[in-house]
Short mmCIF file of C-alpha atoms and ligand atoms in Angstrom, two decimals:
data_model
loop_
_atom_site.label_atom_id
_atom_site.label_comp_id
_atom_site.label_asym_id
_atom_site.label_seq_id
_atom_site.Cartn_x
_atom_site.Cartn_y
_atom_site.Cartn_z
CA UNK E 116 -0.03 0.42 -0.18
CA UNK E 117 1.31 3.42 -1.04
CA UNK E 118 0.32 6.94 0.05
CA UNK E 119 -0.05 9.34 -2.86
CA UNK E 120 2.43 11.10 -4.64
CA UNK E 121 3.97 14.15 -2.04
CA UNK E 122 2.14 17.21 -3.50
CA UNK E 123 3.10 20.79 -2.74
CA UNK E 124 0.00 21.30 -0.34
CA UNK E 125 0.55 20.47 3.34
CA UNK E 126 -1.00 17.28 4.27
CA UNK E 127 -4.17 17.23 5.99
CA UNK E 128 -4.00 16.13 9.61
CA UNK E 129 -7.19 15.38 11.73
CA UNK E 130 -5.76 14.33 15.68
CA UNK E 131 -7.57 12.45 17.87
CA UNK E 132 -6.58 12.70 21.99
CA UNK E 133 -8.17 11.75 25.00
CA UNK E 134 -6.09 13.99 27.61
CA UNK E 135 -3.92 16.25 28.05
CA UNK E 136 -2.35 16.99 24.66
CA UNK E 137 1.15 17.12 25.08
CA UNK E 138 2.23 15.45 21.62
CA UNK E 139 -0.62 17.68 20.03
CA UNK E 140 0.88 20.35 21.19
CA UNK E 141 4.60 19.05 20.38
CA UNK E 142 2.50 18.73 16.56
CA UNK E 143 1.35 22.31 16.78
CA UNK E 144 4.61 23.88 17.68
CA UNK E 145 6.12 21.96 14.94
CA UNK E 146 4.09 23.03 12.25
CA UNK E 147 4.16 26.74 13.54
CA UNK E 148 3.41 29.32 11.01
CA UNK E 149 4.84 27.31 8.45
CA UNK E 150 3.04 24.21 7.42
CA UNK E 151 4.60 24.38 3.82
CA UNK E 152 7.77 23.99 5.26
CA UNK E 153 6.54 21.17 7.56
CA UNK E 154 5.17 19.39 5.01
CA UNK E 155 1.49 18.93 6.94
CA UNK E 156 -1.28 21.00 8.65
CA UNK E 157 -3.64 20.05 11.33
CA UNK E 158 -7.22 20.58 10.04
CA UNK E 159 -9.32 19.40 12.94
CA UNK E 160 -8.81 17.69 16.30
CA UNK E 161 -11.60 15.47 17.40
CA UNK E 162 -12.06 13.25 20.86
CA UNK E 163 -13.69 11.13 22.51
CA UNK E 164 -14.46 13.14 25.71
CA UNK E 165 -15.51 16.94 26.35
CA UNK E 166 -13.89 18.91 29.17
CA UNK E 167 -9.44 17.39 28.46
CA UNK E 168 -6.72 19.89 28.01
CA UNK E 169 -6.24 18.18 24.40
CA UNK E 170 -9.10 20.41 23.13
CA UNK E 171 -8.43 23.78 24.81
CA UNK E 172 -4.87 23.42 23.30
CA UNK E 173 -6.95 22.72 19.54
CA UNK E 174 -8.80 25.71 20.47
CA UNK E 175 -6.32 27.89 21.60
CA UNK E 176 -4.66 27.29 18.52
CA UNK E 177 -8.42 28.12 16.47
CA UNK E 178 -8.74 25.11 15.26
CA UNK E 179 -12.11 23.50 15.21
CA UNK E 180 -13.03 20.57 16.99
CA UNK E 181 -15.70 17.32 17.31
CA UNK E 182 -16.58 15.02 20.14
CA UNK E 183 -17.89 11.96 19.55
CA UNK E 184 -18.38 10.21 23.01
CA UNK E 185 -19.19 6.11 22.77
CA UNK E 186 -21.76 6.88 25.45
CA UNK E 187 -24.03 9.29 22.76
CA UNK E 188 -24.71 6.35 20.61
CA UNK E 189 -26.82 3.35 20.82
CA UNK E 190 -23.78 0.80 19.93
CA UNK E 191 -20.28 0.78 19.74
CA UNK E 192 -20.37 0.44 15.58
CA UNK E 193 -22.36 3.36 15.51
CA UNK E 194 -19.85 5.20 17.44
CA UNK E 195 -17.00 4.44 15.04
CA UNK E 196 -19.25 5.60 12.29
CA UNK E 197 -20.03 8.70 13.65
CA UNK E 198 -16.19 9.15 14.29
CA UNK E 199 -15.28 7.93 11.34
CA UNK E 200 -17.94 10.47 9.37
CA UNK E 201 -16.62 13.27 11.83
CA UNK E 202 -13.12 12.51 10.98
CA UNK E 203 -13.79 12.03 7.02
CA UNK E 204 -15.94 15.80 7.21
CA UNK E 205 -12.13 16.85 7.58
CA UNK E 206 -10.40 15.43 4.26
CA UNK E 207 -7.25 13.88 5.89
CA UNK E 208 -4.29 13.33 4.42
CA UNK E 209 -3.40 11.67 7.78
CA UNK E 210 -4.83 10.70 11.27
CA UNK E 211 -2.95 11.10 14.10
CA UNK E 212 -4.09 9.09 17.26
CA UNK E 213 -2.39 11.13 19.78
CA UNK E 214 -2.80 10.10 23.59
CA UNK E 215 -6.87 8.61 22.01
CA UNK E 216 -7.76 5.66 24.21
CA UNK E 217 -10.22 3.74 22.10
CA UNK E 218 -9.96 0.87 19.79
CA UNK E 219 -11.87 2.31 15.92
CA UNK E 220 -13.65 -0.49 14.43
CA UNK E 221 -14.72 -1.51 11.16
CA UNK E 222 -15.67 1.27 9.42
CA UNK E 223 -13.07 4.12 10.69
CA UNK E 224 -10.37 1.12 9.70
CA UNK E 225 -11.98 1.03 6.43
CA UNK E 226 -12.15 4.91 5.53
CA UNK E 227 -8.51 5.40 7.20
CA UNK E 228 -6.46 1.91 7.06
CA UNK E 229 -2.97 2.49 6.27
CA UNK E 230 -3.06 6.44 6.70
CA UNK E 231 -4.04 6.14 10.57
CA UNK E 232 -1.59 6.22 12.36
CA UNK E 233 -0.92 5.67 16.72
CA UNK E 234 1.57 6.97 18.86
CA UNK E 235 2.01 3.85 21.95
CA UNK E 236 3.89 4.30 25.21
CA UNK E 237 6.25 0.92 24.95
CA UNK E 238 8.37 -0.93 22.33
CA UNK E 239 5.67 -2.65 20.71
CA UNK E 240 5.16 -5.47 20.09
CA UNK E 241 5.63 -5.51 23.89
CA UNK E 242 3.43 -4.59 26.12
CA UNK E 243 0.42 -3.14 24.21
CA UNK E 244 -3.12 -1.76 25.15
CA UNK E 245 -3.77 0.84 27.78
CA UNK E 246 -0.79 0.32 29.96
CA UNK E 247 1.75 0.00 28.46
CA UNK E 248 4.14 1.51 30.74
CA UNK E 249 2.73 0.27 33.44
CA UNK E 250 2.98 -3.35 32.40
CA UNK E 251 6.62 -2.39 31.41
CA UNK E 252 7.65 -1.59 34.68
CA UNK E 253 5.60 -4.40 36.38
CA UNK E 254 7.63 -6.89 33.83
CA UNK E 255 11.20 -5.51 34.95
CA UNK E 256 12.47 -4.36 32.13
CA UNK E 257 15.54 -2.48 31.54
CA UNK E 258 14.21 -0.04 28.41
CA UNK E 259 11.13 0.71 27.25
CA UNK E 260 10.13 3.62 25.00
CA UNK E 261 8.11 4.63 22.52
CA UNK E 262 6.23 3.00 19.09
CA UNK E 263 4.83 5.17 16.35
CA UNK E 264 2.72 2.87 14.05
CA UNK E 265 0.22 2.19 12.13
CA UNK E 266 -3.32 1.16 13.23
CA UNK E 267 -4.59 -2.08 11.79
CA UNK E 268 -7.02 -4.30 13.43
CA UNK E 269 -5.44 -5.56 16.46
CA UNK E 270 -4.58 -3.74 19.67
CA UNK E 271 -1.65 -2.03 18.67
CA UNK E 272 -0.22 -4.50 16.44
CA UNK E 273 -0.03 -2.47 13.01
CA UNK E 274 3.33 -1.91 11.13
CA UNK E 275 6.13 0.32 13.07
CA UNK E 276 7.21 3.80 11.45
CA UNK E 277 9.62 4.52 14.52
CA UNK E 278 10.95 3.84 17.84
CA UNK E 279 12.53 5.84 20.53
CA UNK E 280 14.38 3.72 23.65
CA UNK E 281 13.92 5.23 27.19
CA UNK E 282 16.37 3.55 29.62
CA UNK E 283 14.43 2.15 32.77
CA UNK E 284 17.05 2.69 36.09
CA UNK E 285 16.71 1.62 39.89
CA UNK E 286 14.90 4.62 40.76
CA UNK E 287 12.00 3.29 38.98
CA UNK E 288 9.82 2.13 41.40
CA UNK E 289 6.35 1.15 40.30
CA UNK E 290 4.88 3.77 42.28
CA UNK E 291 7.22 5.87 39.86
CA UNK E 292 5.09 4.80 36.46
CA UNK E 293 3.91 8.51 35.82
CA UNK E 294 7.80 9.65 36.34
CA UNK E 295 8.91 7.26 33.42
CA UNK E 296 5.83 8.23 31.48
CA UNK E 297 6.93 11.64 31.78
CA UNK E 298 10.95 10.74 30.57
CA UNK E 299 8.77 8.05 27.89
CA UNK E 300 7.20 11.61 26.56
CA UNK E 301 9.60 13.64 26.16
CA UNK E 302 11.32 11.22 23.41
CA UNK E 303 7.56 10.07 21.95
CA UNK E 304 6.83 13.69 20.96
CA UNK E 305 10.25 14.31 19.35
CA UNK E 306 9.42 11.13 18.20
CA UNK E 307 5.56 11.56 16.49
CA UNK E 308 6.69 14.74 14.98
CA UNK E 309 9.78 13.60 13.24
CA UNK E 310 7.28 10.46 11.82
CA UNK E 311 4.64 12.90 10.77
CA UNK E 312 6.70 15.01 9.11
CA UNK E 313 8.61 12.11 7.07
CA UNK E 314 4.87 10.82 6.34
CA UNK E 315 4.09 14.24 4.90
CA UNK E 316 6.68 15.44 3.23
CA UNK E 317 8.24 11.82 1.80
CA UNK E 318 5.45 9.66 1.15
CA UNK E 319 5.46 5.84 2.32
CA UNK E 320 4.89 2.19 1.20
CA UNK E 321 3.42 -0.08 3.54
CA UNK E 322 4.85 -3.79 2.12
CA UNK E 323 3.43 -6.41 4.75
CA UNK E 324 4.96 -5.73 7.96
CA UNK E 325 7.44 -2.77 6.95
CA UNK E 326 7.13 0.62 6.20
CA UNK E 327 9.30 2.24 4.16
CA UNK E 328 9.23 6.11 4.23
CA UNK E 329 10.22 7.87 1.13
CA UNK E 330 10.84 6.45 -2.30
CA UNK E 331 6.69 6.53 -3.39
CA UNK E 332 6.75 4.86 -6.47
CA UNK E 333 10.03 3.06 -7.01
C1 GAR Y 478 0.92 9.33 25.28
O1 GAR Y 478 2.09 8.84 25.83
C2 GAR Y 478 0.48 7.78 24.42
O2 GAR Y 478 1.90 6.95 23.96
C3 GAR Y 478 -0.60 7.11 25.19
O3 GAR Y 478 -0.85 8.36 25.75
C4 GAR Y 478 -0.15 9.85 26.33
C5 GAR Y 478 -0.93 10.68 25.27
O4 GAR Y 478 -0.09 12.05 26.15
N1 GAR Y 478 -1.18 6.40 24.67
C6 GAR Y 478 -1.66 5.43 24.97
O5 GAR Y 478 -1.44 4.50 26.42
C7 GAR Y 478 -2.27 4.44 24.06
N2 GAR Y 478 -2.72 2.94 24.27
P1 GAR Y 478 -0.72 13.59 25.97
O6 GAR Y 478 -2.24 12.89 25.52
O7 GAR Y 478 -0.11 14.03 26.41
O8 GAR Y 478 -0.25 13.64 24.13
#
């Protein structure tokens, strides 16, 4: 699967958030007032809940936002279709799950498969799911980190775009999950910005599990 050939217009990004939105902020800061230079612009921010800092960041940046809550829909499938429709309304080239704590369904993947990326706070395929940092700590790993990957129909199983490594030290106790997560997020924000920028500027190919940046059409 290949992305469309890079055009001169910046790629359109919809970013999905559930929480503090510091990864969204890193993208906003990197794009700044030069979307052409970065190769992408954020056209909307979506969330699965209201009243979160991530949405406030979007509003401060003057971006349109939308909220699509599971509990407002009769079934998970209906929620998924509504999220897909709301996202599609902004005609994104790429959709970025930046701390979006929901698993999307068939409809969303049918529309955005191959251009939907996620950032996860562990070195996949180890420690997928909602508690990557806690699970890695509990396992006693010596290194952990973060993974930017395409989303497929599994939980954090899609092709890997980029990974960053963080050492786990003796000071990282089970109670220190938040501190370790913060160290991971420092690396993660840079990794996400670099990965999104390269996907947008250089194009990419997905061959099986391998993601090739650039060289579209080769
Ligand atoms: C990030 O560390 C991201 O990897 C994680 O939530 C955090 C969001 O931070 N996502 C997951 O755990 C998904 N399984 P942010 O709201 O400050 O960007």
